[in-house]
Coordinates of C-alpha atoms in Angstrom, one line a residue:
Chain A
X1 CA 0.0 0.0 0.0
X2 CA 1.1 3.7 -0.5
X3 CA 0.6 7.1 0.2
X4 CA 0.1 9.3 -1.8
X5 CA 0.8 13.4 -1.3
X6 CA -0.3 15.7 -3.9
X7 CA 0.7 19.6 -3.3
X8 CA -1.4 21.2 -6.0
X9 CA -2.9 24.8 -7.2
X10 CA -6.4 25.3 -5.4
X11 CA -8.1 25.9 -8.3
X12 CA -6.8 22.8 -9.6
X13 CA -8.6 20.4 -7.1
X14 CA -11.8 19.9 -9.0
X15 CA -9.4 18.9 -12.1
X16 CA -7.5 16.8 -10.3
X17 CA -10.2 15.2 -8.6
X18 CA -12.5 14.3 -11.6
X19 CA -9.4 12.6 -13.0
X20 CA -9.1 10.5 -10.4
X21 CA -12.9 9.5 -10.5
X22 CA -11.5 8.4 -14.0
X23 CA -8.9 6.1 -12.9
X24 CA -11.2 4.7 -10.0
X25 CA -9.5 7.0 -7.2
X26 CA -12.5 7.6 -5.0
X27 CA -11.4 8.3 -1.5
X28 CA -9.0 11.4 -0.5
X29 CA -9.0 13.9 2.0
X30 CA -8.1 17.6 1.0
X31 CA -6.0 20.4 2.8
X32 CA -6.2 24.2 2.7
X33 CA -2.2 24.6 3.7
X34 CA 0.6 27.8 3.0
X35 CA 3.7 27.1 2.1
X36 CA 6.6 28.0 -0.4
X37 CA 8.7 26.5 -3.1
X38 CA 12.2 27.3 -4.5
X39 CA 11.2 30.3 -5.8
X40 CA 10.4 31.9 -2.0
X41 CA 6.8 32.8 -3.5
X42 CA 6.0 36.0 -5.5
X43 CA 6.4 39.6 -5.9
X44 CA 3.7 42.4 -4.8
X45 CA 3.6 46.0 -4.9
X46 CA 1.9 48.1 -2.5
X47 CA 2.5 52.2 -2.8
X48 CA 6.2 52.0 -4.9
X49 CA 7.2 49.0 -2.5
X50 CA 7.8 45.6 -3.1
X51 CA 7.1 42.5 -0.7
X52 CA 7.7 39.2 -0.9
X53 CA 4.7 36.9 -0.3
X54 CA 6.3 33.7 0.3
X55 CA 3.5 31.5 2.4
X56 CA 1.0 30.8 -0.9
X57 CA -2.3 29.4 -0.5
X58 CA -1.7 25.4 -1.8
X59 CA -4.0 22.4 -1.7
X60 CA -3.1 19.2 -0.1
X61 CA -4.1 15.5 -1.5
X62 CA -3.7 12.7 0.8
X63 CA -4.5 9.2 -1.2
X64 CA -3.8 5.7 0.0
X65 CA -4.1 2.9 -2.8
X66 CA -2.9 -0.2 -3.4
X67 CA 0.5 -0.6 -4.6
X68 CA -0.5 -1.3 -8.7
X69 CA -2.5 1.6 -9.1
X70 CA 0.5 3.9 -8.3
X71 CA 1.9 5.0 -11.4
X72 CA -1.7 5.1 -12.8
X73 CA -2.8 7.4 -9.9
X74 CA 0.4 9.5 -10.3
X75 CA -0.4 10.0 -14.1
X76 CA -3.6 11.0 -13.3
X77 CA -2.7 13.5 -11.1
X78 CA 0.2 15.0 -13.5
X79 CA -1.6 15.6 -16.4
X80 CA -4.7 17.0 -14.6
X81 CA -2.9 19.6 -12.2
X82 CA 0.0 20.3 -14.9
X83 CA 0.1 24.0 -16.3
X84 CA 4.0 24.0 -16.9
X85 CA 4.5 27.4 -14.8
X86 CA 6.3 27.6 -11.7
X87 CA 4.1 26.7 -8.7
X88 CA 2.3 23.2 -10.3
X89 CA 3.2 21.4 -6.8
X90 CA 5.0 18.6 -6.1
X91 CA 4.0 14.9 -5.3
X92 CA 5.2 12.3 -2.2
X93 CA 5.1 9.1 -2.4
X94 CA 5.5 6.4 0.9
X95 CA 4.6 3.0 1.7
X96 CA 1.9 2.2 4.0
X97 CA 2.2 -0.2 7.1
X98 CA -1.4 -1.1 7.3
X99 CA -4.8 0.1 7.0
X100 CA -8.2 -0.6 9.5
X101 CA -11.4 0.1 8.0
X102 CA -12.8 1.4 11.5
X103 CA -16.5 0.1 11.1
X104 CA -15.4 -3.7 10.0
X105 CA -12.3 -3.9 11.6
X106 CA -10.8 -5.3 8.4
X107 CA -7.3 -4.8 7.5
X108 CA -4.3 -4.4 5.0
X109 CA -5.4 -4.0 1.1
X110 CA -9.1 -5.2 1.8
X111 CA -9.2 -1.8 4.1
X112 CA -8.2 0.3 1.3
Chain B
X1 CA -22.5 88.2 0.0
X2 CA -26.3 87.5 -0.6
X3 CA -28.5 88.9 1.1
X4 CA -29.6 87.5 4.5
X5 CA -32.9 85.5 3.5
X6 CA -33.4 81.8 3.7
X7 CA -33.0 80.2 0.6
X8 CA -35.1 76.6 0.1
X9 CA -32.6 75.6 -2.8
X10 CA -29.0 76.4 -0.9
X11 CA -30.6 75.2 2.6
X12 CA -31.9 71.7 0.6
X13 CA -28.4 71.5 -1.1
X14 CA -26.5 72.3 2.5
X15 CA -28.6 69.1 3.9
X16 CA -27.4 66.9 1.1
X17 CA -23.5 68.0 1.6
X18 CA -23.3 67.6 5.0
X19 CA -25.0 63.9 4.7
X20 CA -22.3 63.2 1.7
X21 CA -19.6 64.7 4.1
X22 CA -20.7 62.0 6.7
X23 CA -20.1 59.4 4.3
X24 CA -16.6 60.5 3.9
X25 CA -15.3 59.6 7.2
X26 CA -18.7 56.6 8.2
X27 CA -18.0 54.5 6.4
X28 CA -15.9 56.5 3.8
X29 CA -12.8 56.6 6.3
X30 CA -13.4 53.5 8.1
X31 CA -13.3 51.1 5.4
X32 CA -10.6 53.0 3.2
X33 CA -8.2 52.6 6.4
X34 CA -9.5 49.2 7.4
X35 CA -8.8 47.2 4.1
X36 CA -5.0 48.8 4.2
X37 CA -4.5 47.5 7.5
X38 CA -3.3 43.7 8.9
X39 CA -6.8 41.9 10.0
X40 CA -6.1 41.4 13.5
X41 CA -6.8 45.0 13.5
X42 CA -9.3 46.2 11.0
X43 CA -12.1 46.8 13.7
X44 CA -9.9 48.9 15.8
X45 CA -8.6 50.7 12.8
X46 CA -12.7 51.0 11.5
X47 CA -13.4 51.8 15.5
X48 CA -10.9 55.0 15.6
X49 CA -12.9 56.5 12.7
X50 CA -16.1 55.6 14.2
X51 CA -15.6 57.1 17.8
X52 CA -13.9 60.2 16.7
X53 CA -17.2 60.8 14.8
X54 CA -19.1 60.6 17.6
X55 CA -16.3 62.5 20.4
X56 CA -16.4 65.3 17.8
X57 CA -20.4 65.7 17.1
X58 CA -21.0 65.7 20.5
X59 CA -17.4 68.6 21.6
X60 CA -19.3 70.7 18.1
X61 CA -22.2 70.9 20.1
X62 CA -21.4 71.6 23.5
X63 CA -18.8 74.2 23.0
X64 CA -17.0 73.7 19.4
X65 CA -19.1 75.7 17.5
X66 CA -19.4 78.6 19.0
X67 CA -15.4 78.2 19.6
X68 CA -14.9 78.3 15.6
X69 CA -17.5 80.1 14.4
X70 CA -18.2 82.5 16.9
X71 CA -17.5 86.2 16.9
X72 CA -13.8 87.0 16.6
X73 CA -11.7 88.0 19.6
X74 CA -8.6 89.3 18.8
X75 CA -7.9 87.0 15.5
X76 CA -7.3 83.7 17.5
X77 CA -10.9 82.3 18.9
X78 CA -14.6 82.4 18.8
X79 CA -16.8 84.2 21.2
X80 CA -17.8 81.6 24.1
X81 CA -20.7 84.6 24.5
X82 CA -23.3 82.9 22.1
X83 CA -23.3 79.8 23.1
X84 CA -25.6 76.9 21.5
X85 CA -28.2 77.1 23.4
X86 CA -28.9 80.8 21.9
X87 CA -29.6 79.6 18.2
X88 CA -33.0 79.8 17.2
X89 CA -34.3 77.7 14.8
X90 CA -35.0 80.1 12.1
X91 CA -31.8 82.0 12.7
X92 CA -29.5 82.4 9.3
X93 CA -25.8 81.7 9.8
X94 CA -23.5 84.8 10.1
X95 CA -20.9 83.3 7.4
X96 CA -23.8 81.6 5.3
X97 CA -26.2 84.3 4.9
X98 CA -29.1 81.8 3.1
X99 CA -29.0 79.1 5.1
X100 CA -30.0 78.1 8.7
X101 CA -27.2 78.7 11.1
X102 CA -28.4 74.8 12.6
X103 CA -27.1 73.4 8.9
X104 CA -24.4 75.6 9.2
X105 CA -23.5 73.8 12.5
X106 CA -24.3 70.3 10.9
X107 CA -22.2 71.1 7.8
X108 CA -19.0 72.4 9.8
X109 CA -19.2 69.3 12.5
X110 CA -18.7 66.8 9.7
X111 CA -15.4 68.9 8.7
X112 CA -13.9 68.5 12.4
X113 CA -14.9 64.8 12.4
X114 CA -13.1 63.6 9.1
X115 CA -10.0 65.7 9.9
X116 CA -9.5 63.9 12.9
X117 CA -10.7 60.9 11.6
X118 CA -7.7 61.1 8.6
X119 CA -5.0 60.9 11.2
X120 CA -5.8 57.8 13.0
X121 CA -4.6 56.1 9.5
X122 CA -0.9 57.3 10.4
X123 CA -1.6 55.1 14.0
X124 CA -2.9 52.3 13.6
X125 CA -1.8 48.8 15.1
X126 CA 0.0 50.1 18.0
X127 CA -2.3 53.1 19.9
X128 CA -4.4 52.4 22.9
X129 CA -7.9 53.3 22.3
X130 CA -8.4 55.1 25.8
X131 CA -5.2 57.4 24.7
X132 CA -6.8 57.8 21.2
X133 CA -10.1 59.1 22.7
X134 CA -8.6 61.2 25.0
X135 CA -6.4 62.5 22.2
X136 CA -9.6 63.3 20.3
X137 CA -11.1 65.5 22.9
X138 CA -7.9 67.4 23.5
X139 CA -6.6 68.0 19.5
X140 CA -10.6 68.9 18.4
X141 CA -10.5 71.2 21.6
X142 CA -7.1 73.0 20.5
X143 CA -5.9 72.5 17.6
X144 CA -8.7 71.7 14.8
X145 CA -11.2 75.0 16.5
X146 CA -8.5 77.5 16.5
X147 CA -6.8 76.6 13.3
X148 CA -10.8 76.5 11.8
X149 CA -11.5 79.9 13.5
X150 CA -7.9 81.3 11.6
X151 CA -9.0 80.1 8.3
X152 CA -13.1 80.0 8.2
X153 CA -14.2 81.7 11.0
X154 CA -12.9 85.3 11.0
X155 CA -9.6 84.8 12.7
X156 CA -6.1 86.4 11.3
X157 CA -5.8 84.4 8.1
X158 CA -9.3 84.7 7.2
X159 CA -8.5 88.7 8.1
X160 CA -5.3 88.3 5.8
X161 CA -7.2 86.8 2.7
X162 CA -5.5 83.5 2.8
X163 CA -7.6 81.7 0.0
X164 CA -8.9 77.9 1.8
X165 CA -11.7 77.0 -0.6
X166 CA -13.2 73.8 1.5
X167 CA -10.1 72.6 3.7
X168 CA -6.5 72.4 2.2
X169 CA -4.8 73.8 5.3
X170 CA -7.8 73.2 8.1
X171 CA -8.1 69.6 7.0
X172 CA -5.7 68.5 5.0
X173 CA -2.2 70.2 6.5
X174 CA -3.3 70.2 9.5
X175 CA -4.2 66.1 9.7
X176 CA -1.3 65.5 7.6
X177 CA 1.2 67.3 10.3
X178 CA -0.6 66.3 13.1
X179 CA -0.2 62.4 12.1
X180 CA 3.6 63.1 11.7
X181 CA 3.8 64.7 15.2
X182 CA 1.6 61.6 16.6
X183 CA 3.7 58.8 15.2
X184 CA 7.2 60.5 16.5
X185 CA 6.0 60.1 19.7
X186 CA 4.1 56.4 19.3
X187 CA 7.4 55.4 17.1
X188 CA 7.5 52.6 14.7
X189 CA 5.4 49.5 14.5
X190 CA 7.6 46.0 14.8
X191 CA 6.2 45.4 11.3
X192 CA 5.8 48.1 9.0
X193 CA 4.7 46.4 5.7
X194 CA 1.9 47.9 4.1
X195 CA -0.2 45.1 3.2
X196 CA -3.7 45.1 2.5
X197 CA -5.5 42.2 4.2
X198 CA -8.4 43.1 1.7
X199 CA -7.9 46.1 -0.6
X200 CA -11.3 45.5 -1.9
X201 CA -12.4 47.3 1.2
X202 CA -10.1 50.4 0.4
X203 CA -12.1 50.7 -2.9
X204 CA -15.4 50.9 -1.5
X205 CA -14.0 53.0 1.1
X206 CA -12.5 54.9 -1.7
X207 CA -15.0 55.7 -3.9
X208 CA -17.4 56.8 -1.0
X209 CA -14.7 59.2 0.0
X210 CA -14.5 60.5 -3.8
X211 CA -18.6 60.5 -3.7
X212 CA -19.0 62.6 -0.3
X213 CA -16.4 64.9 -1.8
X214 CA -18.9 66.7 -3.7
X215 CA -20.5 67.4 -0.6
X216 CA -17.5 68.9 1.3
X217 CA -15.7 70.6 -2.0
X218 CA -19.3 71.9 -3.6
X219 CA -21.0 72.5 -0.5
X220 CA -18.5 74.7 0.5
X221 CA -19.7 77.2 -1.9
X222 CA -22.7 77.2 1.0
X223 CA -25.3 78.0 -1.9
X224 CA -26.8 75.7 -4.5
X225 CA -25.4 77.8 -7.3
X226 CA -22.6 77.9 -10.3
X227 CA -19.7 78.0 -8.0
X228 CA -20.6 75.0 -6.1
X229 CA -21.3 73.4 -10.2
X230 CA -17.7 75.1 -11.3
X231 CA -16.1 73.6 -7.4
X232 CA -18.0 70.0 -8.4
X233 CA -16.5 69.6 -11.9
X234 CA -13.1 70.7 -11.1
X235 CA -13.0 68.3 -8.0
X236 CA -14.1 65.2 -10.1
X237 CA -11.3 66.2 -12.5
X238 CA -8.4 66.8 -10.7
X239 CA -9.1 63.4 -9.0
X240 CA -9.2 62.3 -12.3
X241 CA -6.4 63.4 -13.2
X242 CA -4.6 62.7 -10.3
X243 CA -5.4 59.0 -10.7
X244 CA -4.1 58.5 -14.4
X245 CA -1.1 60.4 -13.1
X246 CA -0.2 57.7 -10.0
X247 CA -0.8 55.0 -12.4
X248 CA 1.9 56.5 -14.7
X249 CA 4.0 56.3 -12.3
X250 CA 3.4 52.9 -11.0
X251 CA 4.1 51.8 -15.0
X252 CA 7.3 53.7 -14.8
X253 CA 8.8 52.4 -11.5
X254 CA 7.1 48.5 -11.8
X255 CA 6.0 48.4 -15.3
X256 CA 2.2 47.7 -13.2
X257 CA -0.5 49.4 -12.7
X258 CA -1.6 48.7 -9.2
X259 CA -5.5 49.4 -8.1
X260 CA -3.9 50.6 -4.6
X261 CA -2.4 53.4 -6.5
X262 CA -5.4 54.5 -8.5
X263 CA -7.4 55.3 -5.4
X264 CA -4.0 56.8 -3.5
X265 CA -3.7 58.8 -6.5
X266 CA -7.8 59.9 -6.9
X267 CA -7.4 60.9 -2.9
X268 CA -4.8 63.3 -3.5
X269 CA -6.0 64.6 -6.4
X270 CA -9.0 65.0 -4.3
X271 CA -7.2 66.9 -1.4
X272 CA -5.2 68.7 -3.5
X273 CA -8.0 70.3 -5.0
X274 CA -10.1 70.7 -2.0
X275 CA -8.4 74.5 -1.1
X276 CA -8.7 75.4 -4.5
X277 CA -11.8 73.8 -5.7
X278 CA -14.4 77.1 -5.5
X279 CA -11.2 79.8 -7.3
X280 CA -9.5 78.0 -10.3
X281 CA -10.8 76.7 -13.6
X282 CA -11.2 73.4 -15.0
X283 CA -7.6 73.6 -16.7
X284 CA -5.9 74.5 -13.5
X285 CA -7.5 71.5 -12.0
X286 CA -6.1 69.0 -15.0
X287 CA -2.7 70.9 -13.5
X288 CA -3.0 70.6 -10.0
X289 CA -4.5 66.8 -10.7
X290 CA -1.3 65.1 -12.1
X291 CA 1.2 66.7 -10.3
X292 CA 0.0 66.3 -7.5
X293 CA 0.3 62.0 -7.3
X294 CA 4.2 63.3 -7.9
X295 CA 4.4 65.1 -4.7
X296 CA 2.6 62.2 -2.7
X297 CA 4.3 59.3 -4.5
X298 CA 7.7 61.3 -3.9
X299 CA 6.9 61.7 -0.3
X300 CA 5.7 58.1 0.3
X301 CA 8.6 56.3 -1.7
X302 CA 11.5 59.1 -0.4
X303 CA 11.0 60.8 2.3
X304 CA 9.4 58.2 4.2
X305 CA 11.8 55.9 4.7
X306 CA 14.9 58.2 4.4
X307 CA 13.7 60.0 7.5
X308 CA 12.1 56.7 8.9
X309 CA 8.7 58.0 10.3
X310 CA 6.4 55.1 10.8
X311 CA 3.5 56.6 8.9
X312 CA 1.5 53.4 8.9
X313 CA -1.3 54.3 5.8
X314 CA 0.5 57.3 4.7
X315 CA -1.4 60.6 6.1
X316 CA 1.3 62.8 6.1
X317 CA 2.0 61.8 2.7
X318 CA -1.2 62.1 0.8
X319 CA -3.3 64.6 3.1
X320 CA -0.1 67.0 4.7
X321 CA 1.8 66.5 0.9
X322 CA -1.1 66.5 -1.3
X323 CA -2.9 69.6 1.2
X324 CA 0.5 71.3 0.8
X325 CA 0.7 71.3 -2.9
X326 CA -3.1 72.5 -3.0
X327 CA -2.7 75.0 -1.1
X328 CA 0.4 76.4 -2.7
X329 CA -1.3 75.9 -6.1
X330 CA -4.5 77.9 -4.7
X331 CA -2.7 80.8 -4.6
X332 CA -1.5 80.7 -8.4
X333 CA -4.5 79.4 -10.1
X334 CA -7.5 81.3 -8.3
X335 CA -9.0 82.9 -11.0
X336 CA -11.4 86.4 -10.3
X337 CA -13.5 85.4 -12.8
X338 CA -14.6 82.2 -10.8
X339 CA -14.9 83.8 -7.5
X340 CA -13.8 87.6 -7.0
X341 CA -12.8 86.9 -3.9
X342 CA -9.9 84.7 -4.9
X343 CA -7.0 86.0 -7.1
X344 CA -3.5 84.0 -7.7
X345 CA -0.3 84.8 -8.9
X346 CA -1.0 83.9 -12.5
X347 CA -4.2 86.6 -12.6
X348 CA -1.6 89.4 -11.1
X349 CA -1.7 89.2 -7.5
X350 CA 1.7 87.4 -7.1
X351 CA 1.0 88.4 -3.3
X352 CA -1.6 85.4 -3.1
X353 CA 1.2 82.9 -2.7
X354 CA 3.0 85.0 -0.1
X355 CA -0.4 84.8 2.1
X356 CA -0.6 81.3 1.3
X357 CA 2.7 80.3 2.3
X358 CA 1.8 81.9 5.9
X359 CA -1.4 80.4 5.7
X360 CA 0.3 77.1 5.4
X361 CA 3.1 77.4 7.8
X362 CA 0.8 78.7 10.7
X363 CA -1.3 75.7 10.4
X364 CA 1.4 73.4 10.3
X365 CA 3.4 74.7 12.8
X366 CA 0.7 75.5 15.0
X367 CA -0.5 71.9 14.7
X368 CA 2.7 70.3 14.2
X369 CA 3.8 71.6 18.4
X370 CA 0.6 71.8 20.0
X371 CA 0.2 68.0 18.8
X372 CA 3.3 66.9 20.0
X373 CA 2.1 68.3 23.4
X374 CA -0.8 67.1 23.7
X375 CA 0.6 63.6 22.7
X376 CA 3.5 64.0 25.5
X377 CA 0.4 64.7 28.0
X378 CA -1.1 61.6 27.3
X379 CA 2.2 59.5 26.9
X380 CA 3.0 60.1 30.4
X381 CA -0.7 60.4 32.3
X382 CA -2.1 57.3 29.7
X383 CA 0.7 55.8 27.8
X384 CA 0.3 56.3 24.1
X385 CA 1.3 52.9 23.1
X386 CA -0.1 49.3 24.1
X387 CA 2.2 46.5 25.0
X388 CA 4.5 44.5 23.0
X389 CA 2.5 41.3 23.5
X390 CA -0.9 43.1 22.3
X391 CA 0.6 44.7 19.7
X392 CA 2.0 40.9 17.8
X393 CA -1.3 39.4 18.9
X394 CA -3.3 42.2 17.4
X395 CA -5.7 45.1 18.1
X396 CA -8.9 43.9 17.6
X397 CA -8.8 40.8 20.4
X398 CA -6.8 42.4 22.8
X399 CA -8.5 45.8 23.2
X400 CA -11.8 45.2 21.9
X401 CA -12.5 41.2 22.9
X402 CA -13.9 40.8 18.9
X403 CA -12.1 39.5 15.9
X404 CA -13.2 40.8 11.8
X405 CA -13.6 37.4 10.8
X406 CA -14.7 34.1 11.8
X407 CA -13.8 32.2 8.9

C-alpha cells in the first residue's frame, strides 16, 4: 500500500479530482495549507514597495491505494494539475504499514 | 455676499452635503483605512474612525461651535458669548447668509470629524484606544477649532485673505502634520509592511470618500449655485487626473499598474484640489491633478523611509503632501472670474502665494507643536502605546475582545 501526497494549485482540485474518479481513485482527503517552493513565493507592490509573499495558499491531497494503481494514480494527477509554470506542486510518495477500516475492523489492502 | 434670507434651494443643497460629508469619514474613512490594515486590526482601525465621529459631534455641540465660528476675539478664537443654546431655529448663519445657522452647525461638525478621523490612518496597530479618545477631545479642543476659527471663522488668516476653498490647510495640513507629530511620539510598529489584508475594502471606502467629496468641496460654496457646479466639476477632474497620473507612475517604476495606486492617487487629487476647488478653472485642476500624485508618491517612496517615520497608511503623505501642494497651487491658479474673492499669482496678484505660504506654515506649525504636546500629556498620564504582547497578537482581540472574521 502507499501514500500518496499531492501539493497542488487550489483551483486545480476539481481537475485533479475528476481525473481521479476516472482512474477509479475515489477516497482522498483535501487540505487548505501555506507554504513555499524554491522560488520563496512571488512579488507584490503596494505604494512603490515591493514585498515578498512567500506562504502561498496550496492544496493538499492525501491518497492511500494499493500498490499497482501507483503509477496510474500519479499519471492522473500529473496531467490534470500540470500547467508547466512555476508553482504546479510537487508529489510524495510512501509505503503504508497497514490500514483498518474502522467500522469492520478489516485490514491491510481489503481496508483500502 | 447674498442677502440675508433663507433660501429653500442652498438650505436643501446644504442638507445633502453635510450627509455626503458624513459618508466620507462613516463608512468612507473607516473602510478606506480598514482594508490597508493587517486583519487582527481592522475593527480597531474601522473603531478610531467611528468614535472620533461621535467624540467630535458631541465637543461641536457643546462648545465647538461657537469656539470656531463665533464672533472674533482678537484674531485667535470664537466668542464663548453665544453659546448653542442661543440659536433659534430660524436664525441664518452669520458666514452663510441663506442658510439656517443649525445646517451651518451640521455642515461644519462633519469637517472637524473627518479631519480627525484622517490621522488615526498614520496610528494604527499600536495606539491604545483610551489614549486615542482622550487624544480626540484634546486635539478637536485645541488645535482643529483655533486653526478652523484662523482660516473660516474670522480669525487672522481669514483677516489676511489666505484663500482655503473647502479645507487644504484646516483639514488636510493640518491632519497630515498632526499624524507626523503623533507617530514620532508612538514610534515605529515592529512590522511596518503595508499590506492590505483586503484592498477590496479600500475601494469601496475609496469611492465613498471620492462621492462625499462633492458634498465637502461643492457644499463649501454654501449655496446651490454655479460655484458649487464650477467647485464639483473641477473636484471630479483633478481626481481624475490625479489618478491617471499615479498610475503612470506605477508603469514607470514596476511596469504595473496597481489598483492601490489609483485610489492613492484619486485621494490626492482629491485633497489637493479641496483648497482650491471654488477659485480656479477646469484647466488648472487637470494641473494641480497630475502633479500632484508626484508630490505624494515622492513623499511616500522618499522621504518616508529616508527619515524613517512610521506613517502606517501614509497621512502625512497624501493629506499633509497633497494639502501642501493645493494650497500652494490655490494661490497661483485662483482665477477672479470664478470667484472675486480669490486671485492668484498667474491673474496678477503674485502676493496670493505669499499669504498662502503663511497660511500654510501657521497651520502646520501651530499643529505640528501643539500635537506633540498634547501627545506628550497623554504619553506620560495614559501611555500612548499598548504593550508588546498586544501589539504581535493584534488590536482587535486584545483591546476590543472581537475578531473581523470568523472564517
Amino acid at each position: 500500500m502507499k501514500k500518496i501526497v499531492a501539493i497542488i494549485r487550489p483551483n486545480k482540485l476539481d481537475d485533479v479530482k475528476s481525473a481521479l474518479e476516472d482512474v477509479g481513485c475515489k477516497g482522498i482527503t483535501v487540505m487548505e495549507v501555506k507554504g513555499r517552493g524554491r522560488q520563496l513565493g512571488i512579488t507584490e507592490s503596494y505604494r512603490g514597495t515591493d514585498y515578498c509573499i512567500d506562504m502561498l495558499p496550496k492544496t493538499r491531497l492525501e491518497i492511500i491505494i494499493n500498490d499497482q494503481y501507483t503509477e496510474q494514480v500519479i499519471n492522473a494527477i500529473v496531467k490534470s494539475a500540470q500547467t508547466g509554470n512555476i508553482g504546479d506542486g510537487k508529489i510524495f510518495i510512501s509505503p503504508v504499514e497497514d490500514v483498518i477500516r474502522i467500522r469492520t475492523d478489516e485490514r491491510g489492502d481489503k481496508a483500502v | 455676499m447674498a442677502d440675508a434670507i433663507l433660501n429653500s434651494g442652498d438650505t436643501a443643497w446644504m442638507l445633502i452635503s453635510t450627509a455626503l460629508v458624513v459618508l466620507m469619514t462613516v463608512p468612507g474613512v473607516a473602510l478606506f483605512y480598514g482594508g490597508l490594515t493587517k486583519k487582527i486590526n481592522v475593527l480597531n482601525t474601522m473603531f478610531m474612525s467611528l468614535i472620533a465621529f461621535a467624540i467630535t459631534s458631541i465637543i461641536w455641540v457643546l462648545y465647538g461651535y461657537p469656539l470656531a465660528f463665533g464672533g472674533d476675539i482678537m484674531g485667535f478664537i470664537g466668542s464663548p458669548a453665544n453659546m448653542f443654546l442661543g440659536v433659534g431655529v430660524d436664525q441664518l448663519a452669520a458666514l452663510a447668509p441663506t442658510i439656517p445657522e443649525y445646517v451651518y452647525i451640521a455642515f461644519q461638525m462633519t469637517f472637524a470629524a473627518i479631519t480627525i478621523a484622517l490621522i488615526s490612518g498614520a496610528i494604527v496597530g499600536r495606539m491604545k484606544f483610551s489614549s486615542w479618545m482622550a487624544f480626540v477631545v484634546l486635539w478637536i479642543s485645541l488645535v482643529y477649532i483655533p486653526i478652523a476659527h484662523w482660516v473660516w471663522g474670522g480669525g487672522w488668516l481669514f483677516q489676511m485673505g489666505a484663500l482655503d476653498f473647502a479645507g487644504g490647510t484646516v483639514v488636510h495640513i493640518n491632519s497630515g502634520v498632526a499624524a507626523l507629530a503623533l507617530v514620532l511620539l508612538l514610534g515605529k510598529r515592529k512590522d511596518t509592511n503595508l499590506l492590505p489584508h483586503n484592498l477590496g475594502y479600500s475601494v469601496i471606502g475609496a469611492a465613498l470618500l471620492w462621492f462625499g467629496w462633492f458634498g465637502f468641496n461643492a457644499g463649501s460654496a454654501l449655496t446651490a449655485g454655479g460655484l458649487a457646479g464650477s467647485a464639483f466639476l473641477v473636484t471630479n477632474t483633478a481626481a481624475a487626473a490625479a489618478m491617471i497620473s499615479w498610475i503612470l507612475i506605477d508603469y514607470l517604476k514596476t511596469g504595473k499598474p496597481t489598483l492601490l495606486g489609483a485610489i492613492s492617487g484619486a485621494v490626492a487629487g482629491l485633497v489637493a484640489i479641496t483648497p482650491a476647488a471654488g477659485f480656479v478653472t477646469v484647466q488648472a485642476a487637470v494641473l494641480i491633478g497630475l502633479v500632484t500624485s508626484f508630490v505624494s508618491y515622492f513623499a511616500i517612496s522618499y522621504l518616508k523611509s529616508k527619515l524613517g517615520y512610521d506613517d502606517a497608511l501614509d497621512v502625512f503623505g497624501i493629506h499633509g503632501m497633497s494639502g501642501l501642494w493645493g494650497a500652494l497651487a490655490t494661490g497661483l491658479f485662483a482665477a477672479p472670474f470664478i470667484n472675486a474673492l480669490g486671485t492668484g499669482a498667474f491673474y496678477g496678484n503674485p502676493g496670493q502665494i505669499i499669504t498662502q505660504i503663511i497660511a500654510v506654515a501657521a497651520v502646520a506649525g501651530y499643529s505640528f507643536v501643539v500635537t506633540l504636546i498634547l501627545g506628550k500629556i497623554i504619553d506620560l498620564t495614559l501611555g500612548l502605546r499598548v504593550d508588546e504582547k498586544q501589539e504581535i497578537d493584534g488590536l482587535d482581540t486584545n483591546l476590543h475582545e472581537e475578531t473581523g472574521y470568523r472564517i
